[in-house]
Short mmCIF file of C-alpha atoms in Angstrom, two decimals:
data_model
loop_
_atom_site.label_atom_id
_atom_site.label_comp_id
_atom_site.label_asym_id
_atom_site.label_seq_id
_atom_site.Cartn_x
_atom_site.Cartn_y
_atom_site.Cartn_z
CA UNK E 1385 105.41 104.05 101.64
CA UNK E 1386 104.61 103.19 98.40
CA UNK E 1387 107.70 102.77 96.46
CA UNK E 1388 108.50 99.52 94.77
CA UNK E 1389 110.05 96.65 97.09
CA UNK E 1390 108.89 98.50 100.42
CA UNK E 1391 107.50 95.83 103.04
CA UNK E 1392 104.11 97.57 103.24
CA UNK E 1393 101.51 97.07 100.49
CA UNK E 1394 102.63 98.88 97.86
CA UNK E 1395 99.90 101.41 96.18
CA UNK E 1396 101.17 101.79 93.10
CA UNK E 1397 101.04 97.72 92.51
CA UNK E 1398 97.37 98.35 93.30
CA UNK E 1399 96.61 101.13 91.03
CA UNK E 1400 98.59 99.04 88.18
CA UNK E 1401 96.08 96.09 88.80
CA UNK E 1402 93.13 98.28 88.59
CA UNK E 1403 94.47 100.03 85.96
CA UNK E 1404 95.13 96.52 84.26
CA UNK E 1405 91.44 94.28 85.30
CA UNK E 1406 89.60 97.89 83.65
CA UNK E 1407 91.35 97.44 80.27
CA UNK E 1408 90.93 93.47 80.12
CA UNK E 1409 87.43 94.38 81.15
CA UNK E 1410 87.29 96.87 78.54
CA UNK E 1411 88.99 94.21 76.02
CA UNK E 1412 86.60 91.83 76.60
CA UNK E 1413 83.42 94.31 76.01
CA UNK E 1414 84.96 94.97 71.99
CA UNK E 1415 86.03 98.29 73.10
CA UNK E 1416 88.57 100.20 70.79
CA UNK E 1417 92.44 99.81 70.84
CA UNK E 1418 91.69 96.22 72.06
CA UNK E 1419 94.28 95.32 70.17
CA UNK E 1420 97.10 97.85 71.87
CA UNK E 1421 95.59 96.74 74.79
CA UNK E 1422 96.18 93.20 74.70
CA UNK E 1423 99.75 93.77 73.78
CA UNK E 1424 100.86 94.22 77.55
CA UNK E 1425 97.82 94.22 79.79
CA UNK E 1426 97.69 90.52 81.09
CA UNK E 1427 101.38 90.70 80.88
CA UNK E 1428 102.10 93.16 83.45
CA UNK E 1429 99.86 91.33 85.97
CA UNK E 1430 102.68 88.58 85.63
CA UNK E 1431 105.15 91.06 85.80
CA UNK E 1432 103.94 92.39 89.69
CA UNK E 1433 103.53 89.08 90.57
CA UNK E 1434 107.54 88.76 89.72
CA UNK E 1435 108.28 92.28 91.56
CA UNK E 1436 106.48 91.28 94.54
CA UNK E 1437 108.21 87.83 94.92
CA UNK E 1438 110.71 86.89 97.51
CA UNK E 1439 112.97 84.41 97.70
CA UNK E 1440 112.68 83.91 101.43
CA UNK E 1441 109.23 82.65 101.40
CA UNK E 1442 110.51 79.67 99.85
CA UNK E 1443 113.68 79.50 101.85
CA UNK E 1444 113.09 76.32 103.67
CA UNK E 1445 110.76 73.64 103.16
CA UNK E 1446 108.18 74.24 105.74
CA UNK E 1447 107.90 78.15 104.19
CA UNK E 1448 107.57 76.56 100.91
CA UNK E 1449 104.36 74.27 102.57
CA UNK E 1450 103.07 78.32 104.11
CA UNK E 1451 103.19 79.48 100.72
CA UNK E 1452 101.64 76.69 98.59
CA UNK E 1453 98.68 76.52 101.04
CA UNK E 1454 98.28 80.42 100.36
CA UNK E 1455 98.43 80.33 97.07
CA UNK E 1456 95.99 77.21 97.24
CA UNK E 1457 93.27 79.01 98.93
CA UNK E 1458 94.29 82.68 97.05
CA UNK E 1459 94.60 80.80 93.16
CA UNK E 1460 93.39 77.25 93.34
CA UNK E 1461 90.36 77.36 95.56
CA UNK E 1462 88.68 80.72 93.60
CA UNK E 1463 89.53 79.07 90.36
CA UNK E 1464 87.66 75.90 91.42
CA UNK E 1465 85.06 77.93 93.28
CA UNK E 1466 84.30 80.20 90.32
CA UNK E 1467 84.18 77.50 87.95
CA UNK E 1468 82.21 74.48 89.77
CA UNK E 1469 79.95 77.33 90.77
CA UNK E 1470 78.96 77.87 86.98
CA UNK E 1471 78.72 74.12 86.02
CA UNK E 1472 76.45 73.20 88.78
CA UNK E 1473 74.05 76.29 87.00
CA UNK E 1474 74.82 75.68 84.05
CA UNK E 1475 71.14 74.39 82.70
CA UNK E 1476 69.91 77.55 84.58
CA UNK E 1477 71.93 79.81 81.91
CA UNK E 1478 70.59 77.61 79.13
CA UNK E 1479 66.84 77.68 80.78
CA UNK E 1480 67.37 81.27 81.09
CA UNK E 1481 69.14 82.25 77.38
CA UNK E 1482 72.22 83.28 78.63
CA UNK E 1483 73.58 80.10 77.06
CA UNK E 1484 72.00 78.57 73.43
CA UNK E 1485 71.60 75.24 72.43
CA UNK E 1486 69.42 76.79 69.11
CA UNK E 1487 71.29 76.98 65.90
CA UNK E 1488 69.88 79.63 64.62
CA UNK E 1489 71.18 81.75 67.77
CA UNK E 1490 74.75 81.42 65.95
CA UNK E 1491 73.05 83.24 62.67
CA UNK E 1492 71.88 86.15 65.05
CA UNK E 1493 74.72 87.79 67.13
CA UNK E 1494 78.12 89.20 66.75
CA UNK E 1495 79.81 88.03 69.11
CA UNK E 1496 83.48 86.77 69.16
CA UNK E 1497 83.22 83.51 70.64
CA UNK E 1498 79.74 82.24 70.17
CA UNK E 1499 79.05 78.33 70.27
CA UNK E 1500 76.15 76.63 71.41
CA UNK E 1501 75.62 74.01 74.74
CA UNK E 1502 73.73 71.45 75.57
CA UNK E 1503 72.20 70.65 78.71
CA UNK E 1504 74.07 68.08 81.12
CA UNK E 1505 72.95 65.60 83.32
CA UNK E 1506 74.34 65.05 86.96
CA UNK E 1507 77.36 62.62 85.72
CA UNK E 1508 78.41 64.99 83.17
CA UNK E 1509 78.41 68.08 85.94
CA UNK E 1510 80.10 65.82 88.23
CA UNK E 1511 82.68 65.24 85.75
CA UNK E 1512 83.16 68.73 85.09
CA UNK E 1513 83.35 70.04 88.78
CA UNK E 1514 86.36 67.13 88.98
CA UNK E 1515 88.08 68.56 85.89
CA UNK E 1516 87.82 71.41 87.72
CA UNK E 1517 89.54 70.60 90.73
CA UNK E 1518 92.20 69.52 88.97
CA UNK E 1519 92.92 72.37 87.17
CA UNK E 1520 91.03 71.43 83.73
CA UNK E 1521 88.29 72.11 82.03
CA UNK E 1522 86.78 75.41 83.23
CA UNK E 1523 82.99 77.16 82.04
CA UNK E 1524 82.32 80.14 79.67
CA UNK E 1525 81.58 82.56 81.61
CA UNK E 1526 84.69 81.54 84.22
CA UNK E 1527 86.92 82.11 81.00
CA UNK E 1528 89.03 84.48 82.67
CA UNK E 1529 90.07 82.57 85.24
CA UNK E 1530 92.80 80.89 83.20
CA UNK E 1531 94.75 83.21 84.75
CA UNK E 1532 94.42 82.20 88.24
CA UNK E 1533 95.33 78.51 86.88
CA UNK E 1534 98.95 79.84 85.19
CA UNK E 1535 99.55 82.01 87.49
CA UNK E 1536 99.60 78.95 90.46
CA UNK E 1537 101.46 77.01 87.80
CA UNK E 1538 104.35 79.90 87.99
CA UNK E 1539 104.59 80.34 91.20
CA UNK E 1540 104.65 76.35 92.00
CA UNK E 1541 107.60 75.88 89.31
CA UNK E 1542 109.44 79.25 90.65
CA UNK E 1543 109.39 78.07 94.08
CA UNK E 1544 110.71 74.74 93.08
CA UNK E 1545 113.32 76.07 91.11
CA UNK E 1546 114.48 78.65 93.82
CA UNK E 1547 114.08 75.98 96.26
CA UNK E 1548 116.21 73.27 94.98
CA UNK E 1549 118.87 75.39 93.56
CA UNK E 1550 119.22 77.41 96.81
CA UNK E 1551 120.34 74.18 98.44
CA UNK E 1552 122.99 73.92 95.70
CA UNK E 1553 124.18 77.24 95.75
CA UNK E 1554 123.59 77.73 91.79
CA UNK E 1555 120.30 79.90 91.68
CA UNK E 1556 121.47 82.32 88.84
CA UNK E 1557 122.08 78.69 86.89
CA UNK E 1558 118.72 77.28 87.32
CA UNK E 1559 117.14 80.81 86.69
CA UNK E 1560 118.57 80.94 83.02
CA UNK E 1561 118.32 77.52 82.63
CA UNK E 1562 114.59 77.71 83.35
CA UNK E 1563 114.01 80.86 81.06
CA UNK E 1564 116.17 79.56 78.01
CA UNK E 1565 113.14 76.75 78.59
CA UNK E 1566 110.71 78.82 78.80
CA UNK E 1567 111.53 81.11 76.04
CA UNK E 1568 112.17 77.83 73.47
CA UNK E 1569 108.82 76.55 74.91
CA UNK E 1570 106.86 79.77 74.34
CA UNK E 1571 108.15 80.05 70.66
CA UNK E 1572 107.39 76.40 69.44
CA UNK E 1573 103.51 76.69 71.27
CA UNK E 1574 103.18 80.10 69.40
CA UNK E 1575 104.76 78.88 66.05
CA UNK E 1576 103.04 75.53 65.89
CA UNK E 1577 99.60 76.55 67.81
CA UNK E 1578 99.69 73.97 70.43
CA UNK E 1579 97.18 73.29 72.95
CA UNK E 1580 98.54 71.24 76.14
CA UNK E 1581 96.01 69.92 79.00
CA UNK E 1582 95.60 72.54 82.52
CA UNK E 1583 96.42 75.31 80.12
CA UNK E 1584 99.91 74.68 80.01
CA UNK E 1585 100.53 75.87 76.80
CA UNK E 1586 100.32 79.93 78.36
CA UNK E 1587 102.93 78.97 81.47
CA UNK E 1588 105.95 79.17 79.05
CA UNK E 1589 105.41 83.19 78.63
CA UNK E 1590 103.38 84.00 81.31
CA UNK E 1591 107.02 82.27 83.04
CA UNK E 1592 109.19 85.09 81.19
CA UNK E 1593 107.44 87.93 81.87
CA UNK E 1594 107.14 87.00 85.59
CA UNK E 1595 110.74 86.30 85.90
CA UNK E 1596 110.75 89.94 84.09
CA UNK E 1597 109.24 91.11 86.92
CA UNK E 1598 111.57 89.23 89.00
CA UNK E 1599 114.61 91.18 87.50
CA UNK E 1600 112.95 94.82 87.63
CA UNK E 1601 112.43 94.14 91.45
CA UNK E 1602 116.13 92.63 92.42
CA UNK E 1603 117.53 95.73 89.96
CA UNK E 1604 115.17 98.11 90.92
CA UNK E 1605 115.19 99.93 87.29
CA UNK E 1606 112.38 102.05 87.98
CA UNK E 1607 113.97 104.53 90.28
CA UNK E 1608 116.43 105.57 87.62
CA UNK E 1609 114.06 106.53 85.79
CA UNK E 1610 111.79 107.91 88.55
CA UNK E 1611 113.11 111.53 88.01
CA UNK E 1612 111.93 112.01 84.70
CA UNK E 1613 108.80 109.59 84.12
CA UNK E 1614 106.66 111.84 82.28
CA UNK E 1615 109.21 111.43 79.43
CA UNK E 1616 109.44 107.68 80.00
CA UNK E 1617 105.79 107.23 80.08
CA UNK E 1618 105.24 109.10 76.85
CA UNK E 1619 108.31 107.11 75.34
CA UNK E 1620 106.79 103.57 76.28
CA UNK E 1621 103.64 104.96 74.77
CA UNK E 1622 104.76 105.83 71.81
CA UNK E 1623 106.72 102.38 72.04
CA UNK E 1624 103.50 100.32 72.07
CA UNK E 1625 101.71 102.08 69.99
CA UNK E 1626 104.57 101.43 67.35
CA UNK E 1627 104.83 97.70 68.35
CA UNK E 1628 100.53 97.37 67.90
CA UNK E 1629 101.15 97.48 64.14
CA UNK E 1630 103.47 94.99 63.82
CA UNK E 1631 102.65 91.78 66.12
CA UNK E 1632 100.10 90.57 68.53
CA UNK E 1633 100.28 88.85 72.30
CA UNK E 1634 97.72 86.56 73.51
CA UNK E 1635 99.03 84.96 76.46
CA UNK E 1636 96.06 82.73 77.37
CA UNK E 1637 96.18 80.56 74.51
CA UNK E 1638 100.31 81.13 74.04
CA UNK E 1639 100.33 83.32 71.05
CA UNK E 1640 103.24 85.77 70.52
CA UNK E 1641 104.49 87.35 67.85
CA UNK E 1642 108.14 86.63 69.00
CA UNK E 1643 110.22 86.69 72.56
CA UNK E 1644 111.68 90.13 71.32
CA UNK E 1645 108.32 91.32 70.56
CA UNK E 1646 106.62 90.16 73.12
CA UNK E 1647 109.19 91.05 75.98
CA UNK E 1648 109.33 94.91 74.71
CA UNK E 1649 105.57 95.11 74.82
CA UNK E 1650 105.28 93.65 77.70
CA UNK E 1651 108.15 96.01 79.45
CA UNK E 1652 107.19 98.75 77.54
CA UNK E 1653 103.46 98.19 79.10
CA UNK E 1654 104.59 97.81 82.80
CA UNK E 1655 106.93 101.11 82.75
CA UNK E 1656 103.85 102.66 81.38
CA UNK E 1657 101.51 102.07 83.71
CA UNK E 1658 103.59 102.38 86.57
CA UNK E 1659 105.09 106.22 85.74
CA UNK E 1660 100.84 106.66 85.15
CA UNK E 1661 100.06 105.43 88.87
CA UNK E 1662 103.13 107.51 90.21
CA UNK E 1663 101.60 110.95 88.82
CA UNK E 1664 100.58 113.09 91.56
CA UNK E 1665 96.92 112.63 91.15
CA UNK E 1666 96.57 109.04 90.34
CA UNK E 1667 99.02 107.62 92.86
CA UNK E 1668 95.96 108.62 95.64
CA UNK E 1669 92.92 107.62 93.40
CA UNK E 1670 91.06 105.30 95.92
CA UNK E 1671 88.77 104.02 93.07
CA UNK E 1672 91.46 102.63 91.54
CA UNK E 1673 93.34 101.05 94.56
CA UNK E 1674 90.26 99.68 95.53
CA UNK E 1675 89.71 98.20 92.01
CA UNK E 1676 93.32 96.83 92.10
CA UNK E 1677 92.93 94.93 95.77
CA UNK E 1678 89.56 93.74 94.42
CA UNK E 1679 90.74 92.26 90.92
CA UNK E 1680 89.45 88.44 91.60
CA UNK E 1681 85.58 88.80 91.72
CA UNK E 1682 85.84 91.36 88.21
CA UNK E 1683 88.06 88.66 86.87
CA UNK E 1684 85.45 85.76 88.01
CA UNK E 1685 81.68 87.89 87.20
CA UNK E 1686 82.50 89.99 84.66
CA UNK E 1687 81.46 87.98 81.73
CA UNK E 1688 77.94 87.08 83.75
CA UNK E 1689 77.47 91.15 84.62
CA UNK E 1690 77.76 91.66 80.71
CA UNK E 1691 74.85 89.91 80.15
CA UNK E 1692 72.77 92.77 81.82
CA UNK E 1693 74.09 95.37 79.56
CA UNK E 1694 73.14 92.74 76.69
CA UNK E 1695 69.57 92.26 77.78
CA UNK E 1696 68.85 95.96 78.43
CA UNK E 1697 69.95 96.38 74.86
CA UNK E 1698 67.54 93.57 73.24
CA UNK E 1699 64.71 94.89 75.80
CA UNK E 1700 65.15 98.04 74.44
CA UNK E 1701 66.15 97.88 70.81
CA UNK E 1702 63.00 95.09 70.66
CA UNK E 1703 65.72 92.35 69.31
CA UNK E 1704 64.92 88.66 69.59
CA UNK E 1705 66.58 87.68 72.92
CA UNK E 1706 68.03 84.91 71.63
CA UNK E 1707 70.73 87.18 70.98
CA UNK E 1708 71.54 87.33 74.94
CA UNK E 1709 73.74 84.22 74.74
CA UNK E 1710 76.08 86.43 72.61
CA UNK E 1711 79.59 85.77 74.21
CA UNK E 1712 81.46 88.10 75.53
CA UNK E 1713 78.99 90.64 74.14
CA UNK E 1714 77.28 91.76 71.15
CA UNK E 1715 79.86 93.38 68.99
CA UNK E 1716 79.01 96.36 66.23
CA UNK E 1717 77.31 98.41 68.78
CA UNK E 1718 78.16 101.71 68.84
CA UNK E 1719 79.30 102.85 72.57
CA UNK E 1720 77.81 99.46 73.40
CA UNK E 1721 81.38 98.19 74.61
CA UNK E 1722 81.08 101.13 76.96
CA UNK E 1723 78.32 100.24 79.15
CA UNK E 1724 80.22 96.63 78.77
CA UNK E 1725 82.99 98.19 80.75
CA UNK E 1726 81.08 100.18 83.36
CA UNK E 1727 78.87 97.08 84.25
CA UNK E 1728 81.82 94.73 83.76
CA UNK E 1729 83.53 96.41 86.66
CA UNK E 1730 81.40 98.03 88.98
CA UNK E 1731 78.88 94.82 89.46
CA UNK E 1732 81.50 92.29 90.28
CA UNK E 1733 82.83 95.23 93.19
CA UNK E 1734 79.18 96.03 94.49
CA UNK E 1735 78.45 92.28 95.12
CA UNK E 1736 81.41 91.50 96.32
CA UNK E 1737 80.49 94.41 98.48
CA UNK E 1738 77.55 93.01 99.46
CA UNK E 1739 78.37 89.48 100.38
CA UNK E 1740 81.30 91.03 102.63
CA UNK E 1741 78.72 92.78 104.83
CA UNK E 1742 76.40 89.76 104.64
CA UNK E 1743 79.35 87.70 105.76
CA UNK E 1744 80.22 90.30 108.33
CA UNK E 1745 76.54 90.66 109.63
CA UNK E 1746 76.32 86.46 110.04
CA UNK E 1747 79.89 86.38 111.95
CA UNK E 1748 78.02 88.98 114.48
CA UNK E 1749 75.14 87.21 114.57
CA UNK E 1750 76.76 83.77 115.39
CA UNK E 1751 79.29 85.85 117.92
CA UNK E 1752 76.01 86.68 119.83
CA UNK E 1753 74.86 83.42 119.97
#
């Protein structure tokens, strides 16, 4: 079964989050239409999250304790993981060059988000690792995980909210009062460019577009338009191609053009990816399902597999490899961002691949014993 709201795992959720982790892959690498891209694609991650929620997980308080320890070992625990993981190695990138702590390396390279670091001592990565655990801080190359970190946030305030107003009977009250919040909260951070410790500055819209996703499940909107989605895919195409010239959406640092704006790219984004992974020969693409069940360890490596692609490059252009701590990647390549992509994606899945038949090969071994 693979229509929306079924209690088996739902495909086409799948194929919209590998659909989704290749273009913020691809985003990341400089490749073109980043812009268009970045309109809807983080957005729509939000959104399934919303469609797949149900209010009786959080029924009663001992659910609510089942489904805060998942999402603690599902969000919390890879965000940590991912991130303590690159502080405690973080001199090794610096001994290595894929971080800089040599001015001149800012002079060099093209990339977006260049800066340089310094090497820490053991009180410094100690202090970081803690940051860490509490949902702060985070490393370079674990940039993406911000998402894990506002996603938890979400789901911790939705289950509060459904929680408490369940026991008062007024759950459509606390629902709009909540959003109104949201929506005033993600218009003064995007207006005024504020910055608010654990990242909270992207919950306010990452908050809207989940409850979005919320009110596409409980409505089911997608069915009535199930019988002619070719036509609704090209119109949300068209609609976010017209909306890319006239506004932006950032939703890790908060940025939106406006709530309008960033609701009908966001909408406009999800109804186009899902009529995509309901066309006959997409809704069974196993590469892409696979991708979509395996989003976490493309979301936590792909910045460190880009720095393969990068030092093939200088190795074989004969650049000064100083250039390697170029973050994400070096930009101004031509078809560079496409090799970005390719690695980005398929080296995060083949070691995860890896350490699942290590894993699997060790539980035998100790089963013997």
């Amino acid at each position: 079964m693979n229509e929306i709201g079924t209690a088996t795992r739902n495909t086409n959720i799948d194929i919209i989050k590998g659909i989704c982790i290749i273009l913020m892959v691809w985003g990341h690498a400089a490749g073109p239409f980043k812009h268009w891209i970045y309109l809807f694609h983080m957005a729509v991650f939000f959104i399934a999250s919303g469609i797949l929620w149900d209010d009786m997980r959080v029924s009663d308080l001992q659910k609510c304790k089942v489904f805060m320890l998942k999402k603690i070992k599902s969000l919390w625990l890879p965000f940590v993981l991912c991130n303590a993981v690159f502080n405690l190695i973080h001199n090794f990138f610096l001994q290595t060059g894929i971080y800089s702590n040599n001015p001149k390396f800012l002079k060099m390279v093209t990339g977006a988000n260049n800066c340089l670091q310094t090497y820490r001592n053991a009180n410094e990565i100690c202090k970081e690792i803690i940051k860490n655990i509490f949902f702060a801080g985070g490393s370079q190359l674990g940039g993406a995980t911000w998402f894990l970190r506002t996603l938890f946030q979400v789901l911790m305030a939705y289950m509060v909210i459904i929680y408490i107003s369940g026991k008062f009977n007024t759950r459509k009250l606390f629902v709009y009062v909540s959003v109104f919040i949201c929506i005033a909260g993600a218009t003064v951070v995007s207006i005024y460019n504020l910055k608010f410790p654990l990242g909270l500055h992207s919950f306010f819209a990452a908050f809207i577009v989940f409850q979005a996703g919320v009110f596409l499940h409980n409505t089911c909107l997608y069915n009535k338009f199930s019988t002619d989605r070719y036509k609704f895919m090209v119109i949300s195409f068209i609609i976010l191609c017209l909306l890319s010239r006239y506004g932006k959406v950032d939703i890790a640092s908060g940025s939106i053009t406006n709530i309008v704006f960033f609701l009908a790219a966001s909408l406009a984004g999800w109804f186009f990816l899902y009529f995509i992974s309901s066309c006959k020969y997409i809704r069974e693409n196993k590469f892409l399902i696979y991708t979509g069940q395996h989003t976490l360890s493309i979301m936590a490596l792909h910045f460190l597999a880009f720095k393969i692609v990068t030092f093939i490059y200088l190795l074989i252009s004969n650049k000064d490899m100083l250039c390697l701590a170029a973050f994400p990647v070096i930009r101004n390549v031509p078809f560079l961002w496409f090799f970005y992509t390719v690695c980005g994606v398929a080296v995060p899945l083949f070691a995860e691949y890896v350490f699942f038949i290590c894993k699997k090969a060790l539980l035998k071994n100790i089963k013997k014993k």
